Amino acid sequence: KRIEGWGDFDLSLLSKLESTGVHIRLYECTVKELKNIPEEVEYVRLAAPRGYARFAIIGRGEVPSALLRFDPQGERLSSLIAETRQLEASIAKNSQELEKLAVHIPVLDAAIDEINADLTIERLRAGMPREERLAYLSGYVPSREAGKLTEEAQKRGWAVAIDDPADEDLPPTKVENNKFVRIIQPVFDFLGTVPNYREYDISPWFLVFFSLFFAMIFGDGGYGLVMLAIALALIVRARKAGKPVGDFLKLLLVLAVSTIAWGFVSSTWFAIPWESLPRSLQALSIHAINSSPRVGNETSSDMNIRIFCFIVGTVQLGIAHIKNIKRDFPNLKFLSQVGSLLLLVGMFNLALYLVIDAERFPIHSWVLGVLGLGFLLVFVFSNWNGNLLKSILATLINFIPTLLGVVSVFADIVSYIRLWAVGLTGLAISQTINGMAMGILGTFGGSVVSFIIRLILCCVLLVAGHSLNIAMSVLSVIVHGVRLNILEFSSHLGMEWSGYKYEPLSEPAGKIEE
């Protein structure tokens, strides 16, 4: 590409001319820059694209530094083209060979798995502690499978000792859920997050709130119908192929239904205006949050959805502290979690006052009382160790983190407003796409051919635009919907997601025992 525009010529000719005293240098620039070349410099114009100039300067005259010099090196253009064609033919041949060899990949993968399993066994064998004739190894086994291990040990004449993990141990985590809750596992696998062995399994709550967040961020029942159609098509395809329906497809089905449900209650279908929707869809919506026009002093749907976001945030974070209360009780440290729960209630009212409407949601004296009592309980019992004075002293030492934790309660509740903001952005994009499409379609006037062309362009724009909006909504779910569960909710639970997955020692499937 670098030399193609200069044409095909023998590069050695320039060297031969140089040896006879004829110095030729090749340059290129814009046509306007030609006037900057001194008059005493001799040059010959060559073929060039419109607006550009290529030329050969004869002699050693000085030229402006802004001119771009072409220094031909390597082979001539025709040789490079021939070599490129040979390489492309070789690539095509190699690709065909690779396609033939690709059928052996499963066999090779199985062989590699078997070798890796043997290597693991050999590492364990070599690293086993030994005491004279006794050799042993240690590991983890789920409690419900400990009986199988004991039976196998009896058959093989092994000695086995089973005990619960010590406090200083860091066991792996094996998350087990029922068939319905298990469908959220693909999200955890995608994120690569595993709870610590001693942390909560929040899979059920994650599934419930993630489905709600997904629906609110997509915010359009029409998009839910598209996802439902895709999910059903993939499920039918899997069934016909005799394959089981994976958890991801089940999750997609649940998310699609959730989005459709939100479309019903909010009367949002492909951003079609309220007055153009069928009356049946209007009747199924909830008036407080639907897109119907408002009159008088009635609260708008946007405000109600923002209030709903704060309610969702307070409920989810409240669940976190209720779980912590159950965990800490009867230790008096549970009162710190009660204080955090009271702070949530007070901060919820403060968020309504500062973010929604100060006149409609004033700060009453009971709100200040709840905030004060909550802070007092957190201050006294957050570091409870059985001694009141020592507990208060420990809190005083960590007063700044404690205070920041109290303030963060307000920030975490307000953070849930992102559900409204991101959903509103997607709705605005959908409305813009619809407006552009209707602008292209115009009126029904003109020739039939013209109308058909406009109709095709309109359909292409609608499909492409809404597909792009769906893709952006998926990214928004990953960024915002997942964040509210992994960060806000988990931080109030005290989770760090510092665990690692339980991967038991096993032989590859199909390996024949010698």
PDB file of C-alpha atoms in Angstrom, residues 134-396:
ATOM      1  CA  LEU A 134       2.718 -43.844  56.139  1.00  0.00           C
ATOM      2  CA  ALA A 135       1.897 -41.326  53.391  1.00  0.00           C
ATOM      3  CA  TYR A 136      -1.129 -39.048  53.444  1.00  0.00           C
ATOM      4  CA  LEU A 137      -2.788 -36.095  51.754  1.00  0.00           C
ATOM      5  CA  SER A 138      -5.428 -33.612  52.832  1.00  0.00           C
ATOM      6  CA  GLY A 139      -8.168 -31.766  51.018  1.00  0.00           C
ATOM      7  CA  TYR A 140     -11.799 -30.715  51.132  1.00  0.00           C
ATOM      8  CA  VAL A 141     -14.963 -32.691  50.483  1.00  0.00           C
ATOM      9  CA  PRO A 142     -18.581 -31.477  50.732  1.00  0.00           C
ATOM     10  CA  SER A 143     -20.207 -32.724  53.939  1.00  0.00           C
ATOM     11  CA  ARG A 144     -22.977 -34.498  52.060  1.00  0.00           C
ATOM     12  CA  GLU A 145     -20.389 -36.472  50.065  1.00  0.00           C
ATOM     13  CA  ALA A 146     -18.207 -37.382  53.041  1.00  0.00           C
ATOM     14  CA  GLY A 147     -20.024 -40.716  53.340  1.00  0.00           C
ATOM     15  CA  LYS A 148     -19.001 -41.692  49.807  1.00  0.00           C
ATOM     16  CA  LEU A 149     -15.388 -40.937  50.636  1.00  0.00           C
ATOM     17  CA  THR A 150     -15.603 -43.069  53.774  1.00  0.00           C
ATOM     18  CA  GLU A 151     -17.101 -46.001  51.841  1.00  0.00           C
ATOM     19  CA  GLU A 152     -14.408 -45.761  49.178  1.00  0.00           C
ATOM     20  CA  ALA A 153     -11.719 -45.642  51.871  1.00  0.00           C
ATOM     21  CA  GLN A 154     -13.079 -48.834  53.432  1.00  0.00           C
ATOM     22  CA  LYS A 155     -13.025 -50.636  50.092  1.00  0.00           C
ATOM     23  CA  ARG A 156      -9.428 -49.635  49.381  1.00  0.00           C
ATOM     24  CA  GLY A 157      -8.072 -50.004  52.887  1.00  0.00           C
ATOM     25  CA  TRP A 158      -7.331 -46.329  53.453  1.00  0.00           C
ATOM     26  CA  ALA A 159      -7.371 -44.541  56.754  1.00  0.00           C
ATOM     27  CA  VAL A 160      -9.461 -41.386  56.615  1.00  0.00           C
ATOM     28  CA  ALA A 161     -10.057 -38.595  59.138  1.00  0.00           C
ATOM     29  CA  ILE A 162     -12.791 -36.031  58.520  1.00  0.00           C
ATOM     30  CA  ASP A 163     -13.145 -32.770  60.431  1.00  0.00           C
ATOM     31  CA  ASP A 164     -14.770 -29.374  59.963  1.00  0.00           C
ATOM     32  CA  PRO A 165     -12.576 -26.569  58.550  1.00  0.00           C
ATOM     33  CA  ALA A 166     -10.737 -24.553  61.197  1.00  0.00           C
ATOM     34  CA  ASP A 167     -11.278 -20.812  61.512  1.00  0.00           C
ATOM     35  CA  GLU A 168      -7.923 -20.092  59.871  1.00  0.00           C
ATOM     36  CA  ASP A 169      -8.633 -22.410  56.915  1.00  0.00           C
ATOM     37  CA  LEU A 170      -9.762 -21.072  53.539  1.00  0.00           C
ATOM     38  CA  PRO A 171     -11.912 -23.837  52.054  1.00  0.00           C
ATOM     39  CA  PRO A 172     -13.243 -23.662  48.497  1.00  0.00           C
ATOM     40  CA  THR A 173     -16.876 -22.779  47.891  1.00  0.00           C
ATOM     41  CA  LYS A 174     -19.414 -25.096  46.319  1.00  0.00           C
ATOM     42  CA  VAL A 175     -22.649 -23.245  45.561  1.00  0.00           C
ATOM     43  CA  GLU A 176     -25.691 -25.506  45.274  1.00  0.00           C
ATOM     44  CA  ASN A 177     -29.154 -24.207  44.409  1.00  0.00           C
ATOM     45  CA  ASN A 178     -32.411 -25.633  43.147  1.00  0.00           C
ATOM     46  CA  LYS A 179     -33.113 -25.810  39.422  1.00  0.00           C
ATOM     47  CA  PHE A 180     -34.848 -22.438  39.295  1.00  0.00           C
ATOM     48  CA  VAL A 181     -32.299 -20.390  41.257  1.00  0.00           C
ATOM     49  CA  ARG A 182     -29.420 -22.131  39.458  1.00  0.00           C
ATOM     50  CA  ILE A 183     -30.214 -20.257  36.242  1.00  0.00           C
ATOM     51  CA  ILE A 184     -28.416 -17.174  37.646  1.00  0.00           C
ATOM     52  CA  GLN A 185     -25.119 -19.115  37.752  1.00  0.00           C
ATOM     53  CA  PRO A 186     -24.099 -18.074  34.181  1.00  0.00           C
ATOM     54  CA  VAL A 187     -23.951 -14.462  35.419  1.00  0.00           C
ATOM     55  CA  PHE A 188     -21.582 -15.419  38.252  1.00  0.00           C
ATOM     56  CA  ASP A 189     -19.490 -17.487  35.833  1.00  0.00           C
ATOM     57  CA  PHE A 190     -19.279 -14.521  33.454  1.00  0.00           C
ATOM     58  CA  LEU A 191     -18.198 -12.203  36.268  1.00  0.00           C
ATOM     59  CA  GLY A 192     -15.834 -14.779  37.755  1.00  0.00           C
ATOM     60  CA  THR A 193     -17.168 -14.071  41.258  1.00  0.00           C
ATOM     61  CA  VAL A 194     -17.333 -16.735  43.966  1.00  0.00           C
ATOM     62  CA  PRO A 195     -18.445 -16.028  47.551  1.00  0.00           C
ATOM     63  CA  ASN A 196     -16.104 -16.867  50.378  1.00  0.00           C
ATOM     64  CA  TYR A 197     -16.799 -20.148  52.148  1.00  0.00           C
ATOM     65  CA  ARG A 198     -18.087 -18.213  55.165  1.00  0.00           C
ATOM     66  CA  GLU A 199     -20.059 -15.629  53.178  1.00  0.00           C
ATOM     67  CA  TYR A 200     -23.684 -15.674  52.065  1.00  0.00           C
ATOM     68  CA  ASP A 201     -25.014 -17.372  48.976  1.00  0.00           C
ATOM     69  CA  ILE A 202     -27.125 -14.542  47.554  1.00  0.00           C
ATOM     70  CA  SER A 203     -28.147 -16.389  44.388  1.00  0.00           C
ATOM     71  CA  PRO A 204     -31.941 -16.241  45.092  1.00  0.00           C
ATOM     72  CA  TRP A 205     -31.904 -12.526  45.928  1.00  0.00           C
ATOM     73  CA  PHE A 206     -29.518 -11.824  43.056  1.00  0.00           C
ATOM     74  CA  LEU A 207     -31.911 -13.522  40.611  1.00  0.00           C
ATOM     75  CA  VAL A 208     -34.969 -11.600  41.884  1.00  0.00           C
ATOM     76  CA  PHE A 209     -33.392  -8.150  41.893  1.00  0.00           C
ATOM     77  CA  PHE A 210     -31.304  -8.726  38.751  1.00  0.00           C
ATOM     78  CA  SER A 211     -34.501  -9.605  36.850  1.00  0.00           C
ATOM     79  CA  LEU A 212     -36.118  -6.389  38.102  1.00  0.00           C
ATOM     80  CA  PHE A 213     -33.047  -4.276  37.283  1.00  0.00           C
ATOM     81  CA  PHE A 214     -32.841  -5.857  33.833  1.00  0.00           C
ATOM     82  CA  ALA A 215     -36.487  -5.042  33.110  1.00  0.00           C
ATOM     83  CA  MET A 216     -36.182  -1.431  34.310  1.00  0.00           C
ATOM     84  CA  ILE A 217     -32.955  -0.767  32.385  1.00  0.00           C
ATOM     85  CA  PHE A 218     -34.340  -2.208  29.151  1.00  0.00           C
ATOM     86  CA  GLY A 219     -37.616  -0.517  30.053  1.00  0.00           C
ATOM     87  CA  ASP A 220     -39.484  -1.644  26.946  1.00  0.00           C
ATOM     88  CA  GLY A 221     -41.885  -4.553  26.633  1.00  0.00           C
ATOM     89  CA  GLY A 222     -41.257  -4.657  22.887  1.00  0.00           C
ATOM     90  CA  TYR A 223     -37.611  -5.498  23.517  1.00  0.00           C
ATOM     91  CA  GLY A 224     -38.815  -8.186  25.907  1.00  0.00           C
ATOM     92  CA  LEU A 225     -40.910  -9.724  23.117  1.00  0.00           C
ATOM     93  CA  VAL A 226     -37.830  -9.806  20.864  1.00  0.00           C
ATOM     94  CA  MET A 227     -35.806 -11.544  23.584  1.00  0.00           C
ATOM     95  CA  LEU A 228     -38.667 -13.952  24.263  1.00  0.00           C
ATOM     96  CA  ALA A 229     -38.808 -14.918  20.579  1.00  0.00           C
ATOM     97  CA  ILE A 230     -35.027 -15.467  20.504  1.00  0.00           C
ATOM     98  CA  ALA A 231     -35.106 -17.530  23.708  1.00  0.00           C
ATOM     99  CA  LEU A 232     -37.988 -19.720  22.506  1.00  0.00           C
ATOM    100  CA  ALA A 233     -36.316 -20.247  19.112  1.00  0.00           C
ATOM    101  CA  LEU A 234     -33.056 -21.339  20.762  1.00  0.00           C
ATOM    102  CA  ILE A 235     -34.927 -23.626  23.180  1.00  0.00           C
ATOM    103  CA  VAL A 236     -36.828 -25.300  20.312  1.00  0.00           C
ATOM    104  CA  ARG A 237     -33.569 -25.688  18.412  1.00  0.00           C
ATOM    105  CA  ALA A 238     -31.895 -27.326  21.415  1.00  0.00           C
ATOM    106  CA  ARG A 239     -34.856 -29.655  21.896  1.00  0.00           C
ATOM    107  CA  LYS A 240     -34.795 -30.738  18.258  1.00  0.00           C
ATOM    108  CA  ALA A 241     -31.065 -31.423  18.506  1.00  0.00           C
ATOM    109  CA  GLY A 242     -31.701 -33.592  21.572  1.00  0.00           C
ATOM    110  CA  LYS A 243     -29.686 -31.258  23.807  1.00  0.00           C
ATOM    111  CA  PRO A 244     -30.774 -30.104  27.276  1.00  0.00           C
ATOM    112  CA  VAL A 245     -31.914 -26.520  27.704  1.00  0.00           C
ATOM    113  CA  GLY A 246     -29.024 -24.677  29.349  1.00  0.00           C
ATOM    114  CA  ASP A 247     -29.306 -22.355  32.334  1.00  0.00           C
ATOM    115  CA  PHE A 248     -28.471 -19.344  30.159  1.00  0.00           C
ATOM    116  CA  LEU A 249     -31.519 -19.901  27.933  1.00  0.00           C
ATOM    117  CA  LYS A 250     -33.727 -20.331  31.000  1.00  0.00           C
ATOM    118  CA  LEU A 251     -32.328 -17.102  32.429  1.00  0.00           C
ATOM    119  CA  LEU A 252     -32.925 -15.312  29.121  1.00  0.00           C
ATOM    120  CA  LEU A 253     -36.531 -16.542  29.213  1.00  0.00           C
ATOM    121  CA  VAL A 254     -37.033 -15.172  32.740  1.00  0.00           C
ATOM    122  CA  LEU A 255     -35.439 -11.829  31.853  1.00  0.00           C
ATOM    123  CA  ALA A 256     -37.596 -11.546  28.731  1.00  0.00           C
ATOM    124  CA  VAL A 257     -40.777 -12.194  30.726  1.00  0.00           C
ATOM    125  CA  SER A 258     -39.682  -9.644  33.348  1.00  0.00           C
ATOM    126  CA  THR A 259     -39.092  -7.020  30.658  1.00  0.00           C
ATOM    127  CA  ILE A 260     -42.490  -7.738  29.081  1.00  0.00           C
ATOM    128  CA  ALA A 261     -44.138  -7.363  32.489  1.00  0.00           C
ATOM    129  CA  TRP A 262     -42.450  -3.983  32.954  1.00  0.00           C
ATOM    130  CA  GLY A 263     -43.662  -3.013  29.483  1.00  0.00           C
ATOM    131  CA  PHE A 264     -47.234  -3.809  30.544  1.00  0.00           C
ATOM    132  CA  VAL A 265     -47.158  -1.776  33.771  1.00  0.00           C
ATOM    133  CA  SER A 266     -45.303   1.185  32.212  1.00  0.00           C
ATOM    134  CA  SER A 267     -47.091   1.082  28.809  1.00  0.00           C
ATOM    135  CA  THR A 268     -43.767   1.160  26.946  1.00  0.00           C
ATOM    136  CA  TRP A 269     -43.697  -0.777  23.675  1.00  0.00           C
ATOM    137  CA  PHE A 270     -40.976   0.151  21.174  1.00  0.00           C
ATOM    138  CA  ALA A 271     -41.330   3.754  22.446  1.00  0.00           C
ATOM    139  CA  ILE A 272     -44.711   4.092  20.713  1.00  0.00           C
ATOM    140  CA  PRO A 273     -46.590   7.166  22.033  1.00  0.00           C
ATOM    141  CA  TRP A 274     -49.336   6.550  24.589  1.00  0.00           C
ATOM    142  CA  GLU A 275     -52.113   7.782  22.343  1.00  0.00           C
ATOM    143  CA  SER A 276     -51.083   5.336  19.578  1.00  0.00           C
ATOM    144  CA  LEU A 277     -51.143   2.256  21.830  1.00  0.00           C
ATOM    145  CA  PRO A 278     -54.156  -0.103  21.774  1.00  0.00           C
ATOM    146  CA  ARG A 279     -56.617   0.543  24.590  1.00  0.00           C
ATOM    147  CA  SER A 280     -56.028  -2.957  25.956  1.00  0.00           C
ATOM    148  CA  LEU A 281     -52.354  -2.121  26.596  1.00  0.00           C
ATOM    149  CA  GLN A 282     -53.328   1.223  28.114  1.00  0.00           C
ATOM    150  CA  ALA A 283     -55.783  -0.477  30.459  1.00  0.00           C
ATOM    151  CA  LEU A 284     -53.180  -3.025  31.670  1.00  0.00           C
ATOM    152  CA  SER A 285     -50.698  -0.325  32.697  1.00  0.00           C
ATOM    153  CA  ILE A 286     -50.322   1.288  36.119  1.00  0.00           C
ATOM    154  CA  HIS A 287     -51.405   4.906  35.907  1.00  0.00           C
ATOM    155  CA  ALA A 288     -48.757   6.110  38.387  1.00  0.00           C
ATOM    156  CA  ILE A 289     -45.865   5.065  36.151  1.00  0.00           C
ATOM    157  CA  ASN A 290     -47.323   4.754  32.647  1.00  0.00           C
ATOM    158  CA  SER A 291     -46.601   7.174  29.824  1.00  0.00           C
ATOM    159  CA  SER A 292     -50.058   8.749  29.679  1.00  0.00           C
ATOM    160  CA  PRO A 293     -50.149  12.574  29.567  1.00  0.00           C
ATOM    161  CA  ARG A 294     -50.518  14.252  32.957  1.00  0.00           C
ATOM    162  CA  VAL A 295     -52.774  17.175  33.776  1.00  0.00           C
ATOM    163  CA  GLY A 296     -53.001  19.637  36.638  1.00  0.00           C
ATOM    164  CA  ASN A 297     -50.717  19.089  39.622  1.00  0.00           C
ATOM    165  CA  GLU A 298     -50.664  15.287  39.360  1.00  0.00           C
ATOM    166  CA  THR A 299     -47.276  13.736  40.004  1.00  0.00           C
ATOM    167  CA  SER A 300     -45.465  12.699  36.812  1.00  0.00           C
ATOM    168  CA  SER A 301     -44.539   9.106  36.060  1.00  0.00           C
ATOM    169  CA  ASP A 302     -40.836   9.998  36.036  1.00  0.00           C
ATOM    170  CA  MET A 303     -41.039  11.173  39.649  1.00  0.00           C
ATOM    171  CA  ASN A 304     -42.923   8.055  40.703  1.00  0.00           C
ATOM    172  CA  ILE A 305     -40.378   5.792  39.019  1.00  0.00           C
ATOM    173  CA  ARG A 306     -37.560   7.603  40.824  1.00  0.00           C
ATOM    174  CA  ILE A 307     -39.408   7.089  44.112  1.00  0.00           C
ATOM    175  CA  PHE A 308     -39.833   3.432  43.168  1.00  0.00           C
ATOM    176  CA  CYS A 309     -36.055   3.190  42.564  1.00  0.00           C
ATOM    177  CA  PHE A 310     -35.394   4.468  46.084  1.00  0.00           C
ATOM    178  CA  ILE A 311     -37.957   2.018  47.500  1.00  0.00           C
ATOM    179  CA  VAL A 312     -36.267  -0.871  45.687  1.00  0.00           C
ATOM    180  CA  GLY A 313     -32.875   0.230  46.977  1.00  0.00           C
ATOM    181  CA  THR A 314     -34.127   0.540  50.558  1.00  0.00           C
ATOM    182  CA  VAL A 315     -35.801  -2.863  50.423  1.00  0.00           C
ATOM    183  CA  GLN A 316     -32.766  -4.634  48.974  1.00  0.00           C
ATOM    184  CA  LEU A 317     -30.298  -3.021  51.376  1.00  0.00           C
ATOM    185  CA  GLY A 318     -32.750  -3.642  54.220  1.00  0.00           C
ATOM    186  CA  ILE A 319     -32.779  -7.354  53.364  1.00  0.00           C
ATOM    187  CA  ALA A 320     -28.985  -7.317  53.696  1.00  0.00           C
ATOM    188  CA  HIS A 321     -29.120  -5.950  57.234  1.00  0.00           C
ATOM    189  CA  ILE A 322     -31.972  -8.267  58.244  1.00  0.00           C
ATOM    190  CA  LYS A 323     -29.799 -11.202  57.183  1.00  0.00           C
ATOM    191  CA  ASN A 324     -26.948  -9.745  59.236  1.00  0.00           C
ATOM    192  CA  ILE A 325     -29.246  -9.354  62.262  1.00  0.00           C
ATOM    193  CA  LYS A 326     -30.168 -13.028  61.987  1.00  0.00           C
ATOM    194  CA  ARG A 327     -26.461 -13.894  61.684  1.00  0.00           C
ATOM    195  CA  ASP A 328     -25.272 -11.875  64.711  1.00  0.00           C
ATOM    196  CA  PHE A 329     -28.157 -12.548  67.123  1.00  0.00           C
ATOM    197  CA  PRO A 330     -28.011 -13.067  70.129  1.00  0.00           C
ATOM    198  CA  ASN A 331     -24.631 -11.339  70.231  1.00  0.00           C
ATOM    199  CA  LEU A 332     -25.307  -7.675  71.023  1.00  0.00           C
ATOM    200  CA  LYS A 333     -23.433  -6.809  67.852  1.00  0.00           C
ATOM    201  CA  PHE A 334     -26.733  -7.398  66.046  1.00  0.00           C
ATOM    202  CA  LEU A 335     -27.872  -4.013  67.418  1.00  0.00           C
ATOM    203  CA  SER A 336     -25.352  -2.386  65.054  1.00  0.00           C
ATOM    204  CA  GLN A 337     -27.271  -3.962  62.169  1.00  0.00           C
ATOM    205  CA  VAL A 338     -30.530  -2.694  63.677  1.00  0.00           C
ATOM    206  CA  GLY A 339     -28.946   0.768  63.693  1.00  0.00           C
ATOM    207  CA  SER A 340     -27.982   0.386  60.026  1.00  0.00           C
ATOM    208  CA  LEU A 341     -31.577  -0.598  59.271  1.00  0.00           C
ATOM    209  CA  LEU A 342     -32.821   2.561  61.005  1.00  0.00           C
ATOM    210  CA  LEU A 343     -30.270   4.613  59.056  1.00  0.00           C
ATOM    211  CA  LEU A 344     -31.672   3.142  55.841  1.00  0.00           C
ATOM    212  CA  VAL A 345     -35.181   4.309  56.750  1.00  0.00           C
ATOM    213  CA  GLY A 346     -33.956   7.790  57.650  1.00  0.00           C
ATOM    214  CA  MET A 347     -31.718   8.118  54.590  1.00  0.00           C
ATOM    215  CA  PHE A 348     -34.612   6.993  52.377  1.00  0.00           C
ATOM    216  CA  ASN A 349     -36.659   9.942  53.614  1.00  0.00           C
ATOM    217  CA  LEU A 350     -33.660  12.235  53.220  1.00  0.00           C
ATOM    218  CA  ALA A 351     -33.240  11.073  49.605  1.00  0.00           C
ATOM    219  CA  LEU A 352     -36.889  11.848  48.875  1.00  0.00           C
ATOM    220  CA  TYR A 353     -36.427  15.304  50.421  1.00  0.00           C
ATOM    221  CA  LEU A 354     -33.195  16.192  48.570  1.00  0.00           C
ATOM    222  CA  VAL A 355     -33.674  14.429  45.221  1.00  0.00           C
ATOM    223  CA  ILE A 356     -37.434  14.199  44.621  1.00  0.00           C
ATOM    224  CA  ASP A 357     -39.442  17.035  46.162  1.00  0.00           C
ATOM    225  CA  ALA A 358     -38.654  18.928  49.381  1.00  0.00           C
ATOM    226  CA  GLU A 359     -42.237  20.216  49.731  1.00  0.00           C
ATOM    227  CA  ARG A 360     -43.904  16.867  49.185  1.00  0.00           C
ATOM    228  CA  PHE A 361     -41.433  14.941  51.367  1.00  0.00           C
ATOM    229  CA  PRO A 362     -40.347  17.219  54.229  1.00  0.00           C
ATOM    230  CA  ILE A 363     -37.997  16.041  56.956  1.00  0.00           C
ATOM    231  CA  HIS A 364     -40.112  15.392  60.059  1.00  0.00           C
ATOM    232  CA  SER A 365     -38.759  15.198  63.575  1.00  0.00           C
ATOM    233  CA  TRP A 366     -39.204  11.415  63.668  1.00  0.00           C
ATOM    234  CA  VAL A 367     -36.812  11.088  60.706  1.00  0.00           C
ATOM    235  CA  LEU A 368     -34.105  12.929  62.642  1.00  0.00           C
ATOM    236  CA  GLY A 369     -34.842  10.729  65.637  1.00  0.00           C
ATOM    237  CA  VAL A 370     -34.484   7.563  63.562  1.00  0.00           C
ATOM    238  CA  LEU A 371     -31.196   8.805  62.095  1.00  0.00           C
ATOM    239  CA  GLY A 372     -29.869   9.743  65.542  1.00  0.00           C
ATOM    240  CA  LEU A 373     -30.850   6.415  67.112  1.00  0.00           C
ATOM    241  CA  GLY A 374     -29.429   4.480  64.166  1.00  0.00           C
ATOM    242  CA  PHE A 375     -26.112   6.310  64.374  1.00  0.00           C
ATOM    243  CA  LEU A 376     -25.962   5.743  68.148  1.00  0.00           C
ATOM    244  CA  LEU A 377     -26.510   1.989  67.774  1.00  0.00           C
ATOM    245  CA  VAL A 378     -23.874   1.758  65.025  1.00  0.00           C
ATOM    246  CA  PHE A 379     -21.455   3.846  67.093  1.00  0.00           C
ATOM    247  CA  VAL A 380     -21.836   1.744  70.241  1.00  0.00           C
ATOM    248  CA  PHE A 381     -22.220  -1.789  68.869  1.00  0.00           C
ATOM    249  CA  SER A 382     -20.350  -1.878  65.534  1.00  0.00           C
ATOM    250  CA  ASN A 383     -17.195  -3.037  67.354  1.00  0.00           C
ATOM    251  CA  TRP A 384     -18.908  -4.825  70.231  1.00  0.00           C
ATOM    252  CA  ASN A 385     -16.573  -7.144  72.139  1.00  0.00           C
ATOM    253  CA  GLY A 386     -18.510  -7.678  75.352  1.00  0.00           C
ATOM    254  CA  ASN A 387     -17.252  -4.535  77.094  1.00  0.00           C
ATOM    255  CA  LEU A 388     -19.115  -1.245  76.575  1.00  0.00           C
ATOM    256  CA  LEU A 389     -16.169   1.111  77.118  1.00  0.00           C
ATOM    257  CA  LYS A 390     -13.747  -0.944  75.027  1.00  0.00           C
ATOM    258  CA  SER A 391     -16.322  -1.196  72.239  1.00  0.00           C
ATOM    259  CA  ILE A 392     -16.866   2.573  72.187  1.00  0.00           C
ATOM    260  CA  LEU A 393     -13.096   3.147  72.286  1.00  0.00           C
ATOM    261  CA  ALA A 394     -12.628   0.823  69.299  1.00  0.00           C
ATOM    262  CA  THR A 395     -15.255   2.820  67.384  1.00  0.00           C
ATOM    263  CA  LEU A 396     -13.556   6.107  68.307  1.00  0.00           C
TER     264      LEU A 396
END
